[in-house]
CSV table of C-alpha atoms in Angstrom, one decimal:
chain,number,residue,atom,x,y,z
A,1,UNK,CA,68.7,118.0,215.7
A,2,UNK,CA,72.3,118.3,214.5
A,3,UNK,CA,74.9,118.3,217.2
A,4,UNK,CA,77.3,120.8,216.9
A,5,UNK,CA,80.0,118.3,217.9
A,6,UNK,CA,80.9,115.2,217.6
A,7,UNK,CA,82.9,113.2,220.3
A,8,UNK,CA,84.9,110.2,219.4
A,9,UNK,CA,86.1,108.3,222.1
A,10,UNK,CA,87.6,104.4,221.1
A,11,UNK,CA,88.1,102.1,224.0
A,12,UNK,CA,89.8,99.0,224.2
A,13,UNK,CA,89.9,97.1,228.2
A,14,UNK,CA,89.7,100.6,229.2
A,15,UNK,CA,87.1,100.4,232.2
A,16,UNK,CA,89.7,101.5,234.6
A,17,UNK,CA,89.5,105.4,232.9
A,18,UNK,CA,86.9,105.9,230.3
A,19,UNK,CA,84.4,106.6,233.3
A,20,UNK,CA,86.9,109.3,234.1
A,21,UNK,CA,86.7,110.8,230.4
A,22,UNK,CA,83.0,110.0,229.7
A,23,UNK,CA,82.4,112.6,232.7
A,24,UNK,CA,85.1,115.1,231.3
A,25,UNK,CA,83.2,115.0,228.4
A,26,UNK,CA,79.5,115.4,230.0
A,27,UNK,CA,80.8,118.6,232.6
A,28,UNK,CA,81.4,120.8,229.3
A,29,UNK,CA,80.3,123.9,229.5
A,30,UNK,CA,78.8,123.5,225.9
A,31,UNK,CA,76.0,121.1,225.6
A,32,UNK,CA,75.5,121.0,222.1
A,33,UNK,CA,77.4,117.3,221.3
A,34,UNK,CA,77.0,113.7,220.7
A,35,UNK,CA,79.7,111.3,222.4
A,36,UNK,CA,80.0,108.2,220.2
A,37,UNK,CA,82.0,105.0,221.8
A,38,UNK,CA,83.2,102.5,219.8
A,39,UNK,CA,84.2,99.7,222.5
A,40,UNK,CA,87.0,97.8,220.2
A,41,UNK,CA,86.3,94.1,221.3
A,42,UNK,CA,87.1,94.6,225.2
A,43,UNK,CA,87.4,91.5,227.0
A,44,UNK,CA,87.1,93.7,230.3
A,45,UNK,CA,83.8,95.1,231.2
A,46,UNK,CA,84.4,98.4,229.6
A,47,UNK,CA,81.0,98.0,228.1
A,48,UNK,CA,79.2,98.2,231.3
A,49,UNK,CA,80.6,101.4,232.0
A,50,UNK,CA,79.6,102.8,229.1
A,51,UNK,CA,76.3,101.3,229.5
A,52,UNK,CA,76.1,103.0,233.7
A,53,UNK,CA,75.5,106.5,232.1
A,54,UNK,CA,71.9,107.4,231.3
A,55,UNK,CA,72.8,110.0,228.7
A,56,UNK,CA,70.6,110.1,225.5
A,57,UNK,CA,74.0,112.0,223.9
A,58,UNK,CA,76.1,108.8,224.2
A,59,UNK,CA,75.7,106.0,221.3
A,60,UNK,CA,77.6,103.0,222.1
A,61,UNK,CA,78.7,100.6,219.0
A,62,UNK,CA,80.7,97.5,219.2
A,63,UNK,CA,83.6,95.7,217.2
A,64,UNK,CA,83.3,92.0,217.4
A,65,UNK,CA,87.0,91.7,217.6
A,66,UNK,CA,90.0,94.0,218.4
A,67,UNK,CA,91.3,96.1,215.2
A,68,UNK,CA,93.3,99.4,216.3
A,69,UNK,CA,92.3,102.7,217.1
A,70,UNK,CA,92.5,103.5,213.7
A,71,UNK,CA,89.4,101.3,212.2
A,72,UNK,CA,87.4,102.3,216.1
A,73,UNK,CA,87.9,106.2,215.3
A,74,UNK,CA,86.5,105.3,211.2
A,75,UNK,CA,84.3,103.7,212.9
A,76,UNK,CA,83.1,106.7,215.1
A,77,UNK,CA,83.5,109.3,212.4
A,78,UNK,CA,81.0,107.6,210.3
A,79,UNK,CA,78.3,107.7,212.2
A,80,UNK,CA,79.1,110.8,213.6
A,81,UNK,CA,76.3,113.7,212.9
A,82,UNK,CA,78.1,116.9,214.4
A,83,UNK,CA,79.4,120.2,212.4
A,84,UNK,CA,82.8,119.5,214.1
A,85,UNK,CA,84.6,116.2,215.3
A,86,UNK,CA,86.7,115.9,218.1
A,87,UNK,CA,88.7,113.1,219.1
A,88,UNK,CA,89.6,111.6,223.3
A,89,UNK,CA,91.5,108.9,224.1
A,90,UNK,CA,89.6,107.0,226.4
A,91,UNK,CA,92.1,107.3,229.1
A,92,UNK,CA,92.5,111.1,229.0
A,93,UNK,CA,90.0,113.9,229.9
A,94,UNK,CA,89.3,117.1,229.2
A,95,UNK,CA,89.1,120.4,231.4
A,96,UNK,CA,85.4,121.7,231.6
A,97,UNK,CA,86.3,124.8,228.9
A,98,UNK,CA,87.6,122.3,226.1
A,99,UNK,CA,85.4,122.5,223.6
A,100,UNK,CA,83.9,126.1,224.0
A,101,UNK,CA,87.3,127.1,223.7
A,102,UNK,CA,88.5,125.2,220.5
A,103,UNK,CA,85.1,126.3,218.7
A,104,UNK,CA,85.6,129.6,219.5
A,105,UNK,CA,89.3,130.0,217.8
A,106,UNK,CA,88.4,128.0,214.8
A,107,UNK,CA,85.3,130.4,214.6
A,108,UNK,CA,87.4,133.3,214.3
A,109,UNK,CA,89.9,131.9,212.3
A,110,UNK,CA,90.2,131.9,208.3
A,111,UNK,CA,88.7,129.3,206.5
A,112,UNK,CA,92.9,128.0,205.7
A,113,UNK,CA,92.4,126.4,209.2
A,114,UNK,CA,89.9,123.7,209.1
A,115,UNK,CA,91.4,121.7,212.0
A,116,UNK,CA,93.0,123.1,215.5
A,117,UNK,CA,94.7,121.2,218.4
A,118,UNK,CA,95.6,122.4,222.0
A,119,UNK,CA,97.9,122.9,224.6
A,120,UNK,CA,97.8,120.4,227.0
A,121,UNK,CA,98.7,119.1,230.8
A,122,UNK,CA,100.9,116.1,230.7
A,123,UNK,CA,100.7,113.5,233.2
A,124,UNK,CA,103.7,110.8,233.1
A,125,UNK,CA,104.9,108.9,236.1
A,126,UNK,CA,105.9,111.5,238.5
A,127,UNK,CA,105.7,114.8,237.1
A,128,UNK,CA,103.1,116.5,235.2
A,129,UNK,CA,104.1,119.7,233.2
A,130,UNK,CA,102.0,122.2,230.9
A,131,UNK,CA,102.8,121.5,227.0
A,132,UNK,CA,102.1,123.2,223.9
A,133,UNK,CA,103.7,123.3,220.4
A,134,UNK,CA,103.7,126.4,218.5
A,135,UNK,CA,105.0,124.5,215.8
A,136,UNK,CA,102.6,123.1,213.2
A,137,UNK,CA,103.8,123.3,209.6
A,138,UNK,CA,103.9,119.7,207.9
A,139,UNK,CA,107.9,119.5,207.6
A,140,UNK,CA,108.5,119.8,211.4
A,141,UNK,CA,105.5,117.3,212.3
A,142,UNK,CA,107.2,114.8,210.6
A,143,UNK,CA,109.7,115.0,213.1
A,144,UNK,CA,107.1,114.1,215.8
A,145,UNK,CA,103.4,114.5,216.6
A,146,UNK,CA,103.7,115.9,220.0
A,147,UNK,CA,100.0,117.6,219.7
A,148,UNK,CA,98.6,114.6,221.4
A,149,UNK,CA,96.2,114.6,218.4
A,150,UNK,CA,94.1,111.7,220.1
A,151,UNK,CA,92.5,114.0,222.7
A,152,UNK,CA,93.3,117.9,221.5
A,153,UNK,CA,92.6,117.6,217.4
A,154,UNK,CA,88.8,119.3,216.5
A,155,UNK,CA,88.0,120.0,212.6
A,156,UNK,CA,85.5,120.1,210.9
A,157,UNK,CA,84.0,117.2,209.5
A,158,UNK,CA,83.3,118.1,205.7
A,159,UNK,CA,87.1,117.5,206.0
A,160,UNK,CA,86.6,114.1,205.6
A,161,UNK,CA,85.0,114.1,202.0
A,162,UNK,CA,88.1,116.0,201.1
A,163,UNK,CA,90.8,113.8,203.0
A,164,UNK,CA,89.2,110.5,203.5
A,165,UNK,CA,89.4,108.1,207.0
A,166,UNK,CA,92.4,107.3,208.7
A,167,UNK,CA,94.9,104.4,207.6
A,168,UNK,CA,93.9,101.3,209.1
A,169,UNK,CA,96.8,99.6,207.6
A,170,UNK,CA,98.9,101.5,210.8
A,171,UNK,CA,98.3,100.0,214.2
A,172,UNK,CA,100.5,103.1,215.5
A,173,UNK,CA,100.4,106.3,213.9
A,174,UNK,CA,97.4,106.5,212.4
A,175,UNK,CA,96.1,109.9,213.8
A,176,UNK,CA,99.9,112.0,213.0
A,177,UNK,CA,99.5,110.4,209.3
A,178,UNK,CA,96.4,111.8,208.9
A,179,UNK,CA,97.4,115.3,209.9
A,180,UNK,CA,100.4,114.9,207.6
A,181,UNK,CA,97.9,114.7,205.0
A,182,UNK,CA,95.8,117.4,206.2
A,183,UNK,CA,99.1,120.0,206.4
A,184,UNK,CA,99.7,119.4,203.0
A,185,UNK,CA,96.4,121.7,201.9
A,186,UNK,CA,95.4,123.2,205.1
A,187,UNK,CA,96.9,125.3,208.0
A,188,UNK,CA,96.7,123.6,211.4
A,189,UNK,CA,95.3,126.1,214.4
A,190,UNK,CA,97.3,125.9,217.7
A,191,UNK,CA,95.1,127.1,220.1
A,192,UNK,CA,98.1,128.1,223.7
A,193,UNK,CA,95.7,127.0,226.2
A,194,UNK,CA,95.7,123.9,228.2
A,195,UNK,CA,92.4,122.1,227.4
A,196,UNK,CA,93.3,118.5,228.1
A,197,UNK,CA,94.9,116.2,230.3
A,198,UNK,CA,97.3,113.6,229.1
A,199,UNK,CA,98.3,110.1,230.8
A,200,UNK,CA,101.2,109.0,229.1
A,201,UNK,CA,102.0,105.0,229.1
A,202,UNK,CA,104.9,104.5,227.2
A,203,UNK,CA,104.3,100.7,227.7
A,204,UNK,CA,103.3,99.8,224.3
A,205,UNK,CA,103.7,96.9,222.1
A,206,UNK,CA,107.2,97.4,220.0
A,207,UNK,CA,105.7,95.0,217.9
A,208,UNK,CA,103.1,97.4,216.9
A,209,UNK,CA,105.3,100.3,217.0
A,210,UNK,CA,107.6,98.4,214.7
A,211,UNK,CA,105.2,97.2,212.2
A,212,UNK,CA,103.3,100.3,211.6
A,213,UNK,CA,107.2,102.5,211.3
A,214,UNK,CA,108.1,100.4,208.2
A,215,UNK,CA,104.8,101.3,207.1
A,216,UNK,CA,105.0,104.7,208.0
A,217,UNK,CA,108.5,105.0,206.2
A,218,UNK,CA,107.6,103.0,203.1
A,219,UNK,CA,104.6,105.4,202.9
A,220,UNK,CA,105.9,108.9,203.3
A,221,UNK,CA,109.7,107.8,202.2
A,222,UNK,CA,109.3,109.4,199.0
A,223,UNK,CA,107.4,112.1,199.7
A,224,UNK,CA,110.4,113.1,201.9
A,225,UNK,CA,113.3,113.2,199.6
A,226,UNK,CA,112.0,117.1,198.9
A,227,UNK,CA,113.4,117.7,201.3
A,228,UNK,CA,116.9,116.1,201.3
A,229,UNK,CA,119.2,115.7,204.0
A,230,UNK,CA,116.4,116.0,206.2
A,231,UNK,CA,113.9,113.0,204.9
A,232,UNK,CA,117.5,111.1,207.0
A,233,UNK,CA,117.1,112.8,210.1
A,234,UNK,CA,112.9,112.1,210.7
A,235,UNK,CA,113.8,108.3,209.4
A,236,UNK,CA,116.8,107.8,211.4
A,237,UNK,CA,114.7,108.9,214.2
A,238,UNK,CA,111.7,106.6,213.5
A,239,UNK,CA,114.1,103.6,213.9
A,240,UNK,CA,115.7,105.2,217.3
A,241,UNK,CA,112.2,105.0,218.6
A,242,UNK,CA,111.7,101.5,217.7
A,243,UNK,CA,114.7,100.7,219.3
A,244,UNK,CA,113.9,102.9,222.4
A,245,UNK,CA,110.5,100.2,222.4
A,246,UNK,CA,112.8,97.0,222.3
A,247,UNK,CA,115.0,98.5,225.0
A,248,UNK,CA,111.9,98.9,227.4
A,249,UNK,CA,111.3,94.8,226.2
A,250,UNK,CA,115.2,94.0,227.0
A,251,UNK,CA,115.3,92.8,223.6
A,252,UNK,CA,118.5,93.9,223.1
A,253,UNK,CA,118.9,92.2,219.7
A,254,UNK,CA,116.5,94.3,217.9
A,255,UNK,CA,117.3,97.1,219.6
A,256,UNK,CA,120.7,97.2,218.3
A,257,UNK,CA,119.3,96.5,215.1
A,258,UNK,CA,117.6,99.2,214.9
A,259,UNK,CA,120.4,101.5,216.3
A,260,UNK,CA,122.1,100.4,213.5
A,261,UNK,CA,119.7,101.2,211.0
A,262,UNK,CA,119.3,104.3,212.4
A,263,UNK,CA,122.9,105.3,212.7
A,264,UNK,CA,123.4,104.4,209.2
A,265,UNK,CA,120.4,106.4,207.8
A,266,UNK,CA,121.6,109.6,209.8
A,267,UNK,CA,124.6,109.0,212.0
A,268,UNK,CA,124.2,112.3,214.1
A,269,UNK,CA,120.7,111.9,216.2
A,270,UNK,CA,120.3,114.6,218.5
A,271,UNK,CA,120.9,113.7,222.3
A,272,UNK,CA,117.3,113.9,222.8
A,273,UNK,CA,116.8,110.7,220.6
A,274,UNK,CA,119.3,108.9,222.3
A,275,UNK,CA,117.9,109.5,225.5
A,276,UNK,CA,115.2,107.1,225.3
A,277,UNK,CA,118.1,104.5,225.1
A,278,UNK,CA,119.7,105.5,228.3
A,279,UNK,CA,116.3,106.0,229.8
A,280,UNK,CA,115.3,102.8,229.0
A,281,UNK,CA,118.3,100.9,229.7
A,282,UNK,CA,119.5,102.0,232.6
A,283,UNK,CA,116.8,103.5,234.0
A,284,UNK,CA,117.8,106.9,234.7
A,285,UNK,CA,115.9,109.9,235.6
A,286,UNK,CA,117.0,112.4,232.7
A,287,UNK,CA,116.3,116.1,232.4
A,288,UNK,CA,113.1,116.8,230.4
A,289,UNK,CA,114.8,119.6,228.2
A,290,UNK,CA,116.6,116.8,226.9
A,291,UNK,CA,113.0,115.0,225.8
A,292,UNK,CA,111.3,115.5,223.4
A,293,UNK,CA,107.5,114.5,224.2
């Protein structure tokens, strides 16, 4: 039979947590899903894990080599059977309600909203806070995806004939570009309960980071100057962020490259953007009001 749902959880080395989500996934209180995990060429024994549970609902397929999340989530949406899809990090989980929740607000809602995402619990370091976004038209996400797309998004999957995969040409970024392209015909459903739980690593490769922000910027760069002053202000802060990366490195060349190119994009950042430069270089403790997550 047809699952209602569709789970796609891509792991790469992840054997340390995707236990922890594979279980999140299993104590929902709707049974109606398939969990599909694509291991992304893990060198760790992340496949054995997978392997442990004897659960007819979980399909288990395999890249020979490591390609992204990107090409691992394509890979799980198409072979994925279920009316909806719903994506999980394989290092977050998901409160036992997730799913019966989310179906039952896109179920009521109008047929604009074909996708929804959730408020969340945030766990980073040494504080974990409560976080949700009321926020969802396309201009203001290009600020920022801070839906944590990865483990909240559900829509429907018929979406996909209409929108297509994700863009594997992005190492970074692949999930927020598709919803840019998904707010641009459809309304995006915030559902204000907190469903998931996030573990934020901030450790992540600036190379990456870097790589898939020119791509990012050469792809939506046009489609920004509609809205003038402002296509400065989301590009100015896609460089601060790269730099914020470098900073973490102590590669303080190309972070002060790309301070430059952002101060010469937009020369006013907000103090939240230049926050991640203090935080990161001198390793203070800011406020979070001044963060924007």
């Amino acid at each position: 039979m047809t699952p209602l749902v569709s789970v796609i959880i891509p792991a790469y080395n992840r054997a340390g947590t995707v236990d922890r989500s594979l279980r999140s996934v299993l104590n929902q209180s709707v049974h109606d899903f398939e969990i599909i995990v694509v291991d992304d060429g893990s060198s760790d024994n992340t496949v054995s894990v997978v392997e442990s549970f004897a659960d007819a609902r979980i399909r288990l397929l395999r890249h020979d080599s490591n390609l992204g999340a990107g090409p691992a989530r394509n890979t799980g949406m198409q072979a994925a059977e279920g009316d909806y899809i719903a994506w999980l990090d394989s290092d977050d989980e998901w409160f036992p309600d997730k799913l019966q929740v989310q179906i039952d607000a896109m179920r009521q809602a109008s047929s604009e909203y074909q996708a929804s995402y959730t408020a969340y619990e945030i766990v980073q370091q040494d504080f974990t806070k409560i976080y949700f976004s009321p926020e969802s038209d396309e201009k203001k996400l290009f600020l920022g995806c801070d839906k944590a797309p990865g483990s909240t998004l559900m829509f429907k999957r018929a979406l996909l004939d209409d929108l297509g995969f994700l863009d594997t040409s992005l190492r970074r970024f692949e999930d927020w570009d598709w919803l840019l392209r998904y707010c641009r015909k459809y309304r995006l459903l915030g559902v204000d309960h907190p469903v998931a739980r996030i573990y934020y690593n901030s450790r992540r490769s600036p190379a990456h980071l870097e790589s898939s922000t020119l791509s990012f910027v050469e792809k939506h760069s046009e489609y920004l100057q509609q809205f003038g002053l402002f296509r400065n202000v989301v590009i100015s802060k896609r460089w601060m962020e790269v730099a914020s990366y470098y900073a973490q490195e102590r590669n303080f060349g190309k972070m002060f490259r790309y301070i430059l190119k952002a101060y010469s994009t937009y020369p006013f950042p907000p103090l939240n953007v230049w926050s991640w430069l203090v935080k990161e270089i001198l390793g203070m403790r800011l406020s979070s009001k001044f963060m924007k997550r």
